[in-house]
Short mmCIF file of N, CA and C in Angstrom, two decimals:
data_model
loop_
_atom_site.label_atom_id
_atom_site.label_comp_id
_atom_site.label_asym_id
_atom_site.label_seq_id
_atom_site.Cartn_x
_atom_site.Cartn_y
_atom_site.Cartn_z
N UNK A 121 14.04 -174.60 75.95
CA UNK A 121 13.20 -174.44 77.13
C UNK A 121 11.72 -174.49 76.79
N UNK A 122 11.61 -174.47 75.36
CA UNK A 122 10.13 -174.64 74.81
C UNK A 122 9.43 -175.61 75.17
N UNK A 123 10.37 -176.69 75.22
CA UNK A 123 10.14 -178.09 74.82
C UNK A 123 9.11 -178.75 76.40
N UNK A 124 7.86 -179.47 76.08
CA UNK A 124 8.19 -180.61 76.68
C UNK A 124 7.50 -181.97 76.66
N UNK A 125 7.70 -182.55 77.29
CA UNK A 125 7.16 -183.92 77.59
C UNK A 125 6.27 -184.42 77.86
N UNK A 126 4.64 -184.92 77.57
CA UNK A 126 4.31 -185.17 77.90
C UNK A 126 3.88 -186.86 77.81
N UNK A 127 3.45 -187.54 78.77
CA UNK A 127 3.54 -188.96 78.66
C UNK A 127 1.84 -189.12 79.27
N UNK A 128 1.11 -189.43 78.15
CA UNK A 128 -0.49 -189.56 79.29
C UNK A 128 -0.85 -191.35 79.13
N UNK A 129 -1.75 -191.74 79.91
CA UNK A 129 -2.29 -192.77 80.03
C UNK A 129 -3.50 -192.62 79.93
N UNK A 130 -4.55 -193.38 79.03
CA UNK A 130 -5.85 -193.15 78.49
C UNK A 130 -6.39 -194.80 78.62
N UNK A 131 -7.64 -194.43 78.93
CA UNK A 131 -8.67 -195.21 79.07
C UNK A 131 -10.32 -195.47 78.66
N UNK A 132 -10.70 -195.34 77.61
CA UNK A 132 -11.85 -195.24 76.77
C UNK A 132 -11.52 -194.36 76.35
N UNK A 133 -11.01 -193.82 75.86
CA UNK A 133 -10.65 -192.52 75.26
C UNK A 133 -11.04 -191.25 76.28
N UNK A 134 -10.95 -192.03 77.26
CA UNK A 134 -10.04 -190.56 78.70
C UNK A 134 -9.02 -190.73 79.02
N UNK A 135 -8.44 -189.36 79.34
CA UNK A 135 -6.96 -189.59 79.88
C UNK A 135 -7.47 -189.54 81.18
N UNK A 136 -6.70 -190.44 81.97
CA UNK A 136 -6.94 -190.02 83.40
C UNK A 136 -5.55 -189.94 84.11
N UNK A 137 -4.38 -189.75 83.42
CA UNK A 137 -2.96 -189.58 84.28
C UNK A 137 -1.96 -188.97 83.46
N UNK A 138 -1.36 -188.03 83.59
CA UNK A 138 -0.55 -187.62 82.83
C UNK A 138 0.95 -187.14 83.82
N UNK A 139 2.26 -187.66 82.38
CA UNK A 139 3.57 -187.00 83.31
C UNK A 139 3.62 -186.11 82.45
N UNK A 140 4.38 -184.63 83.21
CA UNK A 140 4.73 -183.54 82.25
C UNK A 140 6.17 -183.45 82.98
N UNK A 141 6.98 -183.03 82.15
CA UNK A 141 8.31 -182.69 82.42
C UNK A 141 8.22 -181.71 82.77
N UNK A 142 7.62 -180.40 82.39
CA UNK A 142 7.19 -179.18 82.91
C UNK A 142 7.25 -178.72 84.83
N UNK A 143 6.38 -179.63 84.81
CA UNK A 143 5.86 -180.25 86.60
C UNK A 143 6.85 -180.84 87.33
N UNK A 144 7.71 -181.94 86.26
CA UNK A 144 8.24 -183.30 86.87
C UNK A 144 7.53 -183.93 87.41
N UNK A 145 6.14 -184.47 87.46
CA UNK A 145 5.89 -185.60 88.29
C UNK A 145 4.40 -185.78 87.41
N UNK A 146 3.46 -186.57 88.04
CA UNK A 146 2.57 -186.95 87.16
C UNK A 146 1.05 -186.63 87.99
N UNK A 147 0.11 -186.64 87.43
CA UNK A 147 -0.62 -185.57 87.66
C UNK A 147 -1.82 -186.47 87.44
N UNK A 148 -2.73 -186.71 88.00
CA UNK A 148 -4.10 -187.82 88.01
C UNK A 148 -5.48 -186.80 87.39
N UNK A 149 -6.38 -187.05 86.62
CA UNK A 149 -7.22 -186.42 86.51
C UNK A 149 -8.66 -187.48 86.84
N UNK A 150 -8.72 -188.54 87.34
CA UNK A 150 -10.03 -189.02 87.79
C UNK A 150 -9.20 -189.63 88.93
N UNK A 151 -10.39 -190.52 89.80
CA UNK A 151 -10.13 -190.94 91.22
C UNK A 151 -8.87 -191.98 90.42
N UNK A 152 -9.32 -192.63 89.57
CA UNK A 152 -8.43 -193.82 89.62
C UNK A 152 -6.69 -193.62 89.00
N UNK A 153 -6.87 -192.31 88.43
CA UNK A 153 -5.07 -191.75 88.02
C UNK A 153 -4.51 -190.87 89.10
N UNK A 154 -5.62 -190.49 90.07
CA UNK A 154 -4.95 -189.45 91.60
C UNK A 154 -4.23 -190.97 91.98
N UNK A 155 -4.86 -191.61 92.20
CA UNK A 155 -4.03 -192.96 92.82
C UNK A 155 -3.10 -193.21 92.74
N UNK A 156 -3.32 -193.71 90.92
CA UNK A 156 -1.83 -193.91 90.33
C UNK A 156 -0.81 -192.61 90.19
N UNK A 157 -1.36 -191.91 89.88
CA UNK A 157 -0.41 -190.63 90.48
C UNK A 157 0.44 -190.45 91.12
N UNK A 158 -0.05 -190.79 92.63
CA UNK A 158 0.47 -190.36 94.01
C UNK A 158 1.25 -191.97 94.11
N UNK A 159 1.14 -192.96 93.78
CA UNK A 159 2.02 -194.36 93.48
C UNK A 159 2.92 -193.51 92.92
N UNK A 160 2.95 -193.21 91.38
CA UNK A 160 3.90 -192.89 90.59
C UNK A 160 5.22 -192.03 90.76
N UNK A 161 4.44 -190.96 91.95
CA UNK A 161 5.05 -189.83 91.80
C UNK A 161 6.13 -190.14 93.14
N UNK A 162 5.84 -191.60 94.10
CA UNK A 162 7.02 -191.28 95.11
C UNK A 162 7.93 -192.40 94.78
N UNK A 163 7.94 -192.66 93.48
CA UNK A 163 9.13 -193.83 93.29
C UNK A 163 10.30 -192.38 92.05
N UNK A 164 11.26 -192.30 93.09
CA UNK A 164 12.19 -191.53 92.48
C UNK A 164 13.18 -191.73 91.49
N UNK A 165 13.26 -192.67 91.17
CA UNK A 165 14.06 -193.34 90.06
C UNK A 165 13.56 -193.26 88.76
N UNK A 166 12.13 -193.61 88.79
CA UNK A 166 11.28 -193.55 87.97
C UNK A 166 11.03 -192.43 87.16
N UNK A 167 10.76 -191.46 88.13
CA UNK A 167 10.85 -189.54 88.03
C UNK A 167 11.64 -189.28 87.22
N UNK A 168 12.96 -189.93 87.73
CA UNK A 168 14.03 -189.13 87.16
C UNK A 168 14.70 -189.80 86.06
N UNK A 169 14.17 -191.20 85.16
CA UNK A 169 13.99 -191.87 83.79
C UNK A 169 13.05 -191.02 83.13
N UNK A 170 11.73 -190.34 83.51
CA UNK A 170 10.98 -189.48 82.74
C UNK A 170 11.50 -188.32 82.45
N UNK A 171 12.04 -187.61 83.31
CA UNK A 171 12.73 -186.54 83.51
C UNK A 171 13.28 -186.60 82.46
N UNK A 172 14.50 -187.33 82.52
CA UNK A 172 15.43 -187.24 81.15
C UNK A 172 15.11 -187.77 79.74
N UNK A 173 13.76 -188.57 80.00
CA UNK A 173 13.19 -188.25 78.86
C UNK A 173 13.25 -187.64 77.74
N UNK A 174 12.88 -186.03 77.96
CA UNK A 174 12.79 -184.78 77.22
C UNK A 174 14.31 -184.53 76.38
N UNK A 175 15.63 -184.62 77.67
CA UNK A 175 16.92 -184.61 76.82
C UNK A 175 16.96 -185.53 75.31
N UNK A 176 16.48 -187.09 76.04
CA UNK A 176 17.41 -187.85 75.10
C UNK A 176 16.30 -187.93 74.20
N UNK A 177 15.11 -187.49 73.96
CA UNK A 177 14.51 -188.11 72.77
C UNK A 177 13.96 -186.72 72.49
N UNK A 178 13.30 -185.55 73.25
CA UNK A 178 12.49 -184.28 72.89
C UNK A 178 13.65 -183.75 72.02
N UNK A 179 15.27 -183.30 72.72
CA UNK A 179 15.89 -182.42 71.98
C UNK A 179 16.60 -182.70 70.78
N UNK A 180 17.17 -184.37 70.85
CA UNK A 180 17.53 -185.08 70.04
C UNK A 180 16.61 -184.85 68.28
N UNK A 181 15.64 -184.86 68.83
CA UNK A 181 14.17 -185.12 67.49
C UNK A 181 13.63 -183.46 67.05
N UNK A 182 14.27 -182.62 67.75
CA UNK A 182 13.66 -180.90 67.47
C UNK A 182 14.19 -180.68 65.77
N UNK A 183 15.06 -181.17 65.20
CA UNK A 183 15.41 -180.36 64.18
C UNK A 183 14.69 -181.24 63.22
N UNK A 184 14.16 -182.35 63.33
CA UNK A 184 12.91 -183.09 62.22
C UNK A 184 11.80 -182.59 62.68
N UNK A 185 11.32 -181.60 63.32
CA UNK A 185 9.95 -181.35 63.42
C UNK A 185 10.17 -179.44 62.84
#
């Protein structure tokens, strides 16, 4: 339950969008990742490939770290 996910998208060396598994959904930090954000966040299929994310590769990879 420690564990999680995060997936960001960077741009000059800003992030301006990040997914957290924590949240489930993805989270914009300038005008131009609120955008993509709110795109991102109502395609549900998508969500729920990130989502499981964390299973198949976070818990899989815990005992090499």
């Amino acid at each position: 339950n420690d564990i999680e996910f995060i997936f960001s998208y960077y741009y000059n060396m800003d992030e301006y969008a990040r997914f957290s598994s924590s949240l489930g959904k993805y989270v914009g930090y300038t005008e131009f990742g609120v955008k993509n954000a709110e795109r991102w966040n109502k395609d549900a299929s998508y969500l729920a490939a990130l989502r499981a994310q964390k299973e198949t590769y976070c818990k899989n990879h815990i005992d090499a770290y």
